CSV table of C-alpha atoms in Angstrom, one decimal:
chain,number,residue,atom,x,y,z
L,23,UNK,CA,13.8,86.5,5.8
L,24,UNK,CA,16.1,86.0,2.9
L,25,UNK,CA,19.7,85.6,3.7
L,26,UNK,CA,20.9,85.9,0.1
L,27,UNK,CA,23.2,88.9,-0.6
L,28,UNK,CA,21.7,91.9,-2.2
L,29,UNK,CA,22.7,95.3,-3.7
L,30,UNK,CA,21.9,98.1,-1.2
L,31,UNK,CA,19.7,99.6,-4.1
L,32,UNK,CA,18.3,96.4,-5.6
L,33,UNK,CA,16.5,93.8,-3.7
L,34,UNK,CA,13.4,92.5,-5.7
L,35,UNK,CA,12.9,89.5,-3.5
L,36,UNK,CA,12.5,91.8,-0.4
L,37,UNK,CA,10.2,94.1,-2.4
L,38,UNK,CA,7.9,91.2,-3.0
L,39,UNK,CA,8.1,90.3,0.6
L,40,UNK,CA,7.0,93.8,1.6
L,41,UNK,CA,4.2,93.6,-0.8
L,42,UNK,CA,3.0,90.2,0.7
L,43,UNK,CA,3.2,91.4,4.2
L,44,UNK,CA,1.4,94.6,3.4
L,45,UNK,CA,-1.4,92.6,1.6
L,46,UNK,CA,-1.6,90.1,4.4
L,47,UNK,CA,-2.0,92.9,7.0
L,48,UNK,CA,0.9,91.5,9.0
L,49,UNK,CA,2.2,94.9,10.1
L,50,UNK,CA,4.3,93.5,13.0
L,51,UNK,CA,6.4,91.5,10.5
L,52,UNK,CA,6.2,94.3,8.0
L,53,UNK,CA,7.8,96.6,10.5
L,54,UNK,CA,10.4,94.2,11.3
L,55,UNK,CA,11.2,93.8,7.5
L,56,UNK,CA,11.4,97.6,7.1
L,57,UNK,CA,13.8,98.0,10.0
L,58,UNK,CA,16.0,95.3,8.7
L,59,UNK,CA,15.9,96.8,5.3
L,60,UNK,CA,17.0,100.1,6.7
L,61,UNK,CA,20.0,98.5,8.2
L,62,UNK,CA,20.8,96.7,5.0
L,63,UNK,CA,20.4,99.7,2.7
L,64,UNK,CA,22.0,102.3,5.0
L,65,UNK,CA,18.6,103.8,5.4
L,66,UNK,CA,18.8,105.1,1.8
L,67,UNK,CA,15.5,104.4,-0.1
L,68,UNK,CA,16.2,104.6,-3.8
L,69,UNK,CA,15.7,102.3,-6.8
L,70,UNK,CA,13.9,99.2,-5.2
L,71,UNK,CA,13.6,101.3,-2.0
L,72,UNK,CA,11.3,103.7,-3.8
L,73,UNK,CA,9.2,100.8,-4.6
L,74,UNK,CA,9.0,99.9,-1.0
L,75,UNK,CA,7.9,103.3,-0.2
L,76,UNK,CA,5.2,103.3,-2.8
L,77,UNK,CA,3.8,100.0,-1.4
L,78,UNK,CA,3.6,101.4,2.2
L,79,UNK,CA,2.2,104.8,1.3
L,80,UNK,CA,-0.9,102.9,0.0
L,81,UNK,CA,-1.6,101.6,3.4
L,82,UNK,CA,-4.2,103.5,5.7
L,83,UNK,CA,-3.0,106.3,8.0
L,84,UNK,CA,-3.8,104.1,10.9
L,85,UNK,CA,-1.5,101.3,9.6
L,86,UNK,CA,1.3,103.8,8.9
L,87,UNK,CA,0.9,105.2,12.4
L,88,UNK,CA,1.3,101.6,13.9
L,89,UNK,CA,4.4,101.1,11.6
L,90,UNK,CA,6.0,104.2,13.1
L,91,UNK,CA,5.6,103.1,16.6
L,92,UNK,CA,6.7,99.5,15.9
L,93,UNK,CA,9.8,100.5,14.0
L,94,UNK,CA,10.9,103.0,16.7
L,95,UNK,CA,10.6,100.1,19.2
L,96,UNK,CA,12.9,97.9,17.2
L,97,UNK,CA,15.9,100.2,16.6
L,98,UNK,CA,17.3,103.5,17.7
L,99,UNK,CA,15.7,106.4,16.1
L,100,UNK,CA,18.9,107.9,14.8
L,101,UNK,CA,19.5,104.8,12.6
L,102,UNK,CA,16.0,105.1,11.1
L,103,UNK,CA,15.8,108.7,10.2
L,104,UNK,CA,15.1,108.1,6.5
L,105,UNK,CA,12.6,105.3,7.1
L,106,UNK,CA,10.7,107.3,9.7
L,107,UNK,CA,10.7,110.4,7.6
L,108,UNK,CA,8.9,108.6,4.6
L,109,UNK,CA,6.6,106.5,6.9
L,110,UNK,CA,5.3,109.9,8.1
L,111,UNK,CA,5.2,111.5,4.8
L,112,UNK,CA,1.9,113.2,4.0
L,113,UNK,CA,0.2,112.1,7.3
L,114,UNK,CA,-2.1,114.8,8.8
L,115,UNK,CA,-1.7,116.0,12.3
L,116,UNK,CA,-4.9,114.3,13.5
L,117,UNK,CA,-3.5,111.0,12.3
L,118,UNK,CA,-0.6,111.2,14.8
L,119,UNK,CA,-0.5,110.5,18.5
L,120,UNK,CA,1.9,112.5,20.6
L,121,UNK,CA,4.2,109.4,20.8
L,122,UNK,CA,4.3,109.1,17.0
L,123,UNK,CA,4.8,112.9,16.8
L,124,UNK,CA,7.8,112.8,19.2
L,125,UNK,CA,9.4,110.0,17.2
L,126,UNK,CA,8.9,111.8,13.9
L,127,UNK,CA,10.2,115.1,15.5
L,128,UNK,CA,13.3,113.4,16.7
L,129,UNK,CA,13.9,111.8,13.3
L,130,UNK,CA,13.2,115.2,11.6
L,131,UNK,CA,15.6,117.0,13.9
L,132,UNK,CA,18.4,114.9,12.6
L,133,UNK,CA,17.9,115.9,9.0
L,134,UNK,CA,19.6,118.9,7.4
L,135,UNK,CA,16.4,119.9,5.7
L,136,UNK,CA,12.9,118.4,5.5
L,137,UNK,CA,9.7,118.4,3.5
L,138,UNK,CA,7.8,121.7,4.2
L,139,UNK,CA,4.3,120.4,4.6
L,140,UNK,CA,5.6,117.5,6.9
L,141,UNK,CA,7.5,119.9,9.2
L,142,UNK,CA,4.4,122.1,9.6
L,143,UNK,CA,2.3,119.0,10.5
L,144,UNK,CA,4.9,118.1,13.2
L,145,UNK,CA,4.8,121.7,14.5
L,146,UNK,CA,1.0,121.4,14.7
L,147,UNK,CA,1.2,118.1,16.8
L,148,UNK,CA,3.8,119.8,19.0
L,149,UNK,CA,1.6,122.9,19.6
L,150,UNK,CA,-1.5,120.7,20.2
L,151,UNK,CA,0.3,118.8,22.9
L,152,UNK,CA,2.6,121.2,24.5
L,153,UNK,CA,2.0,124.7,23.2
L,154,UNK,CA,5.6,125.1,21.8
L,155,UNK,CA,7.6,123.8,18.8
L,156,UNK,CA,10.7,121.8,20.1
L,157,UNK,CA,14.1,123.5,19.4
L,158,UNK,CA,15.4,120.7,17.2
L,159,UNK,CA,12.2,121.1,14.9
L,160,UNK,CA,12.7,124.8,14.9
L,161,UNK,CA,16.3,124.3,13.7
L,162,UNK,CA,15.4,121.9,10.7
L,163,UNK,CA,12.6,124.3,9.8
L,164,UNK,CA,15.0,127.2,9.7
L,165,UNK,CA,17.5,125.3,7.6
L,166,UNK,CA,14.7,124.2,5.2
L,167,UNK,CA,13.5,127.8,4.9
L,168,UNK,CA,17.1,129.0,4.1
L,169,UNK,CA,17.5,126.2,1.5
L,170,UNK,CA,14.2,126.6,-0.2
L,171,UNK,CA,13.7,130.4,0.1
L,172,UNK,CA,10.3,131.6,-1.0
L,173,UNK,CA,9.1,127.9,-1.5
L,174,UNK,CA,9.2,127.5,2.3
L,175,UNK,CA,7.5,130.8,3.4
L,176,UNK,CA,4.6,128.7,4.9
L,177,UNK,CA,7.1,127.8,7.7
L,178,UNK,CA,7.5,131.3,8.9
L,179,UNK,CA,4.5,131.2,11.2
L,180,UNK,CA,6.1,128.3,13.1
L,181,UNK,CA,9.5,129.8,13.7
L,182,UNK,CA,8.8,131.9,16.7
L,183,UNK,CA,11.1,130.7,19.3
L,184,UNK,CA,12.8,132.0,22.5
L,185,UNK,CA,16.0,130.6,21.2
L,186,UNK,CA,17.5,132.9,18.7
L,187,UNK,CA,20.0,130.2,17.4
L,188,UNK,CA,19.6,126.8,16.1
L,189,UNK,CA,19.9,123.9,18.6
L,190,UNK,CA,22.3,121.3,17.7
L,191,UNK,CA,25.6,123.0,18.1
L,192,UNK,CA,27.4,123.4,21.4
L,193,UNK,CA,28.3,127.0,20.9
L,194,UNK,CA,24.8,128.0,19.8
L,195,UNK,CA,23.1,126.4,22.7
L,196,UNK,CA,25.6,128.0,25.1
L,197,UNK,CA,24.7,131.4,23.4
L,198,UNK,CA,21.0,130.8,23.8
L,199,UNK,CA,21.3,129.9,27.4
L,200,UNK,CA,23.9,132.5,28.4
L,201,UNK,CA,22.7,135.7,26.6
L,202,UNK,CA,20.5,137.6,28.9
L,203,UNK,CA,19.5,140.1,26.2
L,204,UNK,CA,18.5,138.5,22.9
L,205,UNK,CA,19.0,141.7,21.0
L,206,UNK,CA,22.7,140.9,20.8
L,207,UNK,CA,22.1,137.6,18.9
L,208,UNK,CA,19.2,139.1,17.0
L,209,UNK,CA,21.5,142.0,15.7
L,210,UNK,CA,24.2,139.4,14.7
L,211,UNK,CA,21.6,137.6,12.6
L,212,UNK,CA,20.6,140.6,10.7
L,213,UNK,CA,24.0,140.8,8.8
L,214,UNK,CA,23.7,139.6,5.2
L,215,UNK,CA,26.6,141.4,3.6
L,216,UNK,CA,30.3,140.6,3.3
L,217,UNK,CA,31.1,143.4,5.7
L,218,UNK,CA,28.9,145.4,8.1
L,219,UNK,CA,27.2,148.4,6.8
L,220,UNK,CA,27.6,151.8,8.5
L,221,UNK,CA,24.0,151.9,9.8
L,222,UNK,CA,24.4,148.4,11.3
L,223,UNK,CA,27.8,149.2,12.8
L,224,UNK,CA,26.4,152.2,14.6
L,225,UNK,CA,23.5,150.1,16.0
L,226,UNK,CA,26.0,147.5,17.1
L,227,UNK,CA,28.2,149.9,19.0
L,228,UNK,CA,25.2,151.6,20.6
L,229,UNK,CA,23.8,148.2,21.8
L,230,UNK,CA,27.1,146.9,23.1
L,231,UNK,CA,27.8,150.1,25.0
L,232,UNK,CA,24.3,149.9,26.5
L,233,UNK,CA,24.9,146.3,27.5
L,234,UNK,CA,28.4,146.7,28.6
L,235,UNK,CA,31.5,146.4,26.3
L,236,UNK,CA,33.5,144.1,28.6
L,237,UNK,CA,30.4,141.8,29.2
L,238,UNK,CA,29.6,141.5,25.5
L,239,UNK,CA,33.2,140.9,24.5
L,240,UNK,CA,33.6,138.2,27.2
L,241,UNK,CA,30.5,136.4,26.0
L,242,UNK,CA,31.5,136.6,22.2
L,243,UNK,CA,35.0,135.3,23.1
L,244,UNK,CA,33.5,132.3,25.0
L,245,UNK,CA,31.1,131.4,22.3
L,246,UNK,CA,33.7,131.6,19.6
L,247,UNK,CA,35.8,129.3,21.6
L,248,UNK,CA,33.2,126.7,21.8
L,249,UNK,CA,32.5,126.5,18.0
L,250,UNK,CA,34.9,123.5,17.5
L,251,UNK,CA,33.2,121.6,20.3
L,252,UNK,CA,30.8,120.2,17.5
L,253,UNK,CA,27.2,119.2,17.4
L,254,UNK,CA,24.8,118.0,20.1
L,255,UNK,CA,22.3,116.8,17.5
L,256,UNK,CA,24.1,114.7,15.0
L,257,UNK,CA,22.5,115.1,11.5
L,258,UNK,CA,21.9,112.1,9.2
L,259,UNK,CA,24.7,111.7,6.7
L,260,UNK,CA,23.4,110.3,3.4
L,261,UNK,CA,25.7,107.7,1.9
L,262,UNK,CA,27.9,108.9,-0.9
L,263,UNK,CA,27.3,112.5,0.1
L,264,UNK,CA,29.6,114.9,2.1
L,265,UNK,CA,29.2,114.7,5.9
L,266,UNK,CA,26.9,117.5,6.8
L,267,UNK,CA,28.2,117.4,10.4
L,268,UNK,CA,31.7,118.7,9.3
L,269,UNK,CA,30.2,122.0,8.3
L,270,UNK,CA,28.7,124.7,10.5
L,271,UNK,CA,25.0,125.1,10.6
L,272,UNK,CA,24.3,127.8,8.0
L,273,UNK,CA,21.9,129.7,10.2
L,274,UNK,CA,24.2,129.7,13.1
L,275,UNK,CA,27.2,130.7,10.8
L,276,UNK,CA,25.3,133.9,9.9
L,277,UNK,CA,25.1,134.7,13.7
L,278,UNK,CA,28.9,134.0,14.1
L,279,UNK,CA,29.6,136.3,11.2
L,280,UNK,CA,27.6,139.1,12.8
L,281,UNK,CA,29.3,138.4,16.3
L,282,UNK,CA,32.8,138.8,14.5
L,283,UNK,CA,31.5,142.0,12.9
L,284,UNK,CA,30.5,143.2,16.4
L,285,UNK,CA,34.1,142.8,17.6
L,286,UNK,CA,35.4,144.5,14.4
L,287,UNK,CA,33.5,147.8,15.2
L,288,UNK,CA,34.3,147.8,19.0
L,289,UNK,CA,37.3,149.8,20.4
L,290,UNK,CA,40.6,147.9,19.7
L,291,UNK,CA,41.4,145.1,22.1
L,292,UNK,CA,44.3,142.8,21.4
L,293,UNK,CA,42.4,139.9,23.1
L,294,UNK,CA,40.2,139.9,20.1
L,295,UNK,CA,43.0,138.9,17.8
L,296,UNK,CA,43.5,135.3,18.9
L,297,UNK,CA,39.8,134.7,19.2
L,298,UNK,CA,39.1,135.8,15.6
L,299,UNK,CA,42.2,134.0,14.4
L,300,UNK,CA,41.3,130.7,16.0
L,301,UNK,CA,37.7,130.9,14.7
L,302,UNK,CA,38.8,131.8,11.2
L,303,UNK,CA,41.3,128.9,11.1
L,304,UNK,CA,38.6,126.5,12.2
L,305,UNK,CA,36.0,127.8,9.7
L,306,UNK,CA,38.7,127.8,6.9
L,307,UNK,CA,39.6,124.3,7.2
L,308,UNK,CA,39.0,122.1,4.1
L,309,UNK,CA,36.5,119.3,4.8
L,310,UNK,CA,35.8,116.6,2.2
L,311,UNK,CA,32.9,117.6,-0.1
L,312,UNK,CA,32.5,121.0,1.4
L,313,UNK,CA,35.7,123.1,0.9
L,314,UNK,CA,36.0,125.4,3.8
L,315,UNK,CA,34.0,124.3,6.9
L,316,UNK,CA,32.2,127.7,6.7
L,317,UNK,CA,33.3,130.2,4.0
L,318,UNK,CA,30.9,132.8,5.5
L,319,UNK,CA,32.7,132.7,9.0
L,320,UNK,CA,36.2,132.4,7.4
L,321,UNK,CA,35.6,135.5,5.5
L,322,UNK,CA,34.2,137.4,8.5
L,323,UNK,CA,37.2,136.5,10.6
L,324,UNK,CA,39.6,137.9,7.9
L,325,UNK,CA,37.5,141.2,7.8
L,326,UNK,CA,37.6,141.4,11.7
L,327,UNK,CA,41.4,140.9,11.8
L,328,UNK,CA,41.9,143.5,9.2
L,329,UNK,CA,39.7,145.9,11.0
L,330,UNK,CA,41.5,145.5,14.3
L,331,UNK,CA,44.4,147.2,12.5
L,332,UNK,CA,47.3,146.1,14.8
L,333,UNK,CA,50.6,144.5,14.1
L,334,UNK,CA,49.3,141.5,16.0
L,335,UNK,CA,46.4,141.1,13.8
L,336,UNK,CA,48.5,141.3,10.6
L,337,UNK,CA,50.6,138.5,12.0
L,338,UNK,CA,47.6,136.5,12.6
L,339,UNK,CA,46.4,137.1,9.0
L,340,UNK,CA,49.9,136.1,7.9
L,341,UNK,CA,49.6,132.9,10.1
L,342,UNK,CA,46.3,132.0,8.6
L,343,UNK,CA,47.6,132.5,5.0
L,344,UNK,CA,50.5,130.2,5.7
L,345,UNK,CA,48.2,127.3,6.6
L,346,UNK,CA,47.2,127.0,2.9
L,347,UNK,CA,43.5,127.7,3.0
L,348,UNK,CA,41.1,127.2,0.0
L,349,UNK,CA,41.4,129.7,-2.8
L,350,UNK,CA,38.6,131.9,-1.9
L,351,UNK,CA,39.8,132.4,1.7
L,352,UNK,CA,43.5,132.7,0.6
L,353,UNK,CA,42.4,135.5,-1.9
L,354,UNK,CA,40.7,137.4,1.0
L,355,UNK,CA,43.7,136.9,3.2
L,356,UNK,CA,46.2,138.2,0.5
L,357,UNK,CA,44.1,141.3,-0.1
L,358,UNK,CA,43.8,142.0,3.6
L,359,UNK,CA,47.5,141.4,4.4
L,360,UNK,CA,48.5,143.8,1.5
L,361,UNK,CA,46.2,146.5,2.8
L,362,UNK,CA,47.4,146.2,6.4
L,363,UNK,CA,51.1,146.1,5.4
L,364,UNK,CA,50.6,149.4,3.4
L,365,UNK,CA,48.6,151.0,6.3
L,366,UNK,CA,51.3,150.1,8.9
L,367,UNK,CA,54.2,151.4,7.1
């Protein structure tokens, strides 16, 4: 193996080595070379890496299957997310054993989004072997569908899951496990507007009264407090791009917005104020490359605090404004503070 220094994007000598190993049928050493390359190029396969992909994609499905297994034996899967993703690209379900499927599912679950057809194949393999689609795979399929919209409608048939929220975040996994009535989370996920509509608000009040206001409030407070605990599935950060782990999962953020709106339509309770304020502060924090950690959740927290209508809620809005949030959040805070000051005169 060449010991000469190389650019992370340009390595013609090693491209030729990949060609030679592929042509010779030496897949054991080819797998070793690919894993070593993944470490050298930060698992980013562009420029010469794209040529490597093309060489390997010409191999038979059986050889690519063997490379998947061998590569996963040589290094932790989380260090080979990119490599394993393109090794499995375009393979059909019948070309993948359950062991290879598990490897590719773990790698796919660590990606923010994926290729629609490949995700569907992995879902087919999982259903064939276990009858269910793993939570991590459901999560990346949901993120992909949100990102691609109508171009990912074929994933809808695979998204049925007992877990309303995406696995991978502490708070969401706690909510999936602790919520004995999924209607509460399903209702929260329905919200798609900057503030709750009257019809939705009435349904929210009716459901929470049916389930028990103190019980629902306690659960929502607990889940909101867990949001800063971070991720249980660390997503692959692409070199030179913002760290996706610093932002909230966009699917789960929609549910957080809905839960804050639930608090906003319930009878006033001062215990809601610090909960909404702390979550709003966390969501509004600026993170490199993203702006606010979650603008959707930050805006919802501002709306909830304004809706509470108390002096304590106004003070919390003022505290958040003093932290110097991003322009959009600051504008929402300024408007809410002005309206509450007028209302409380």
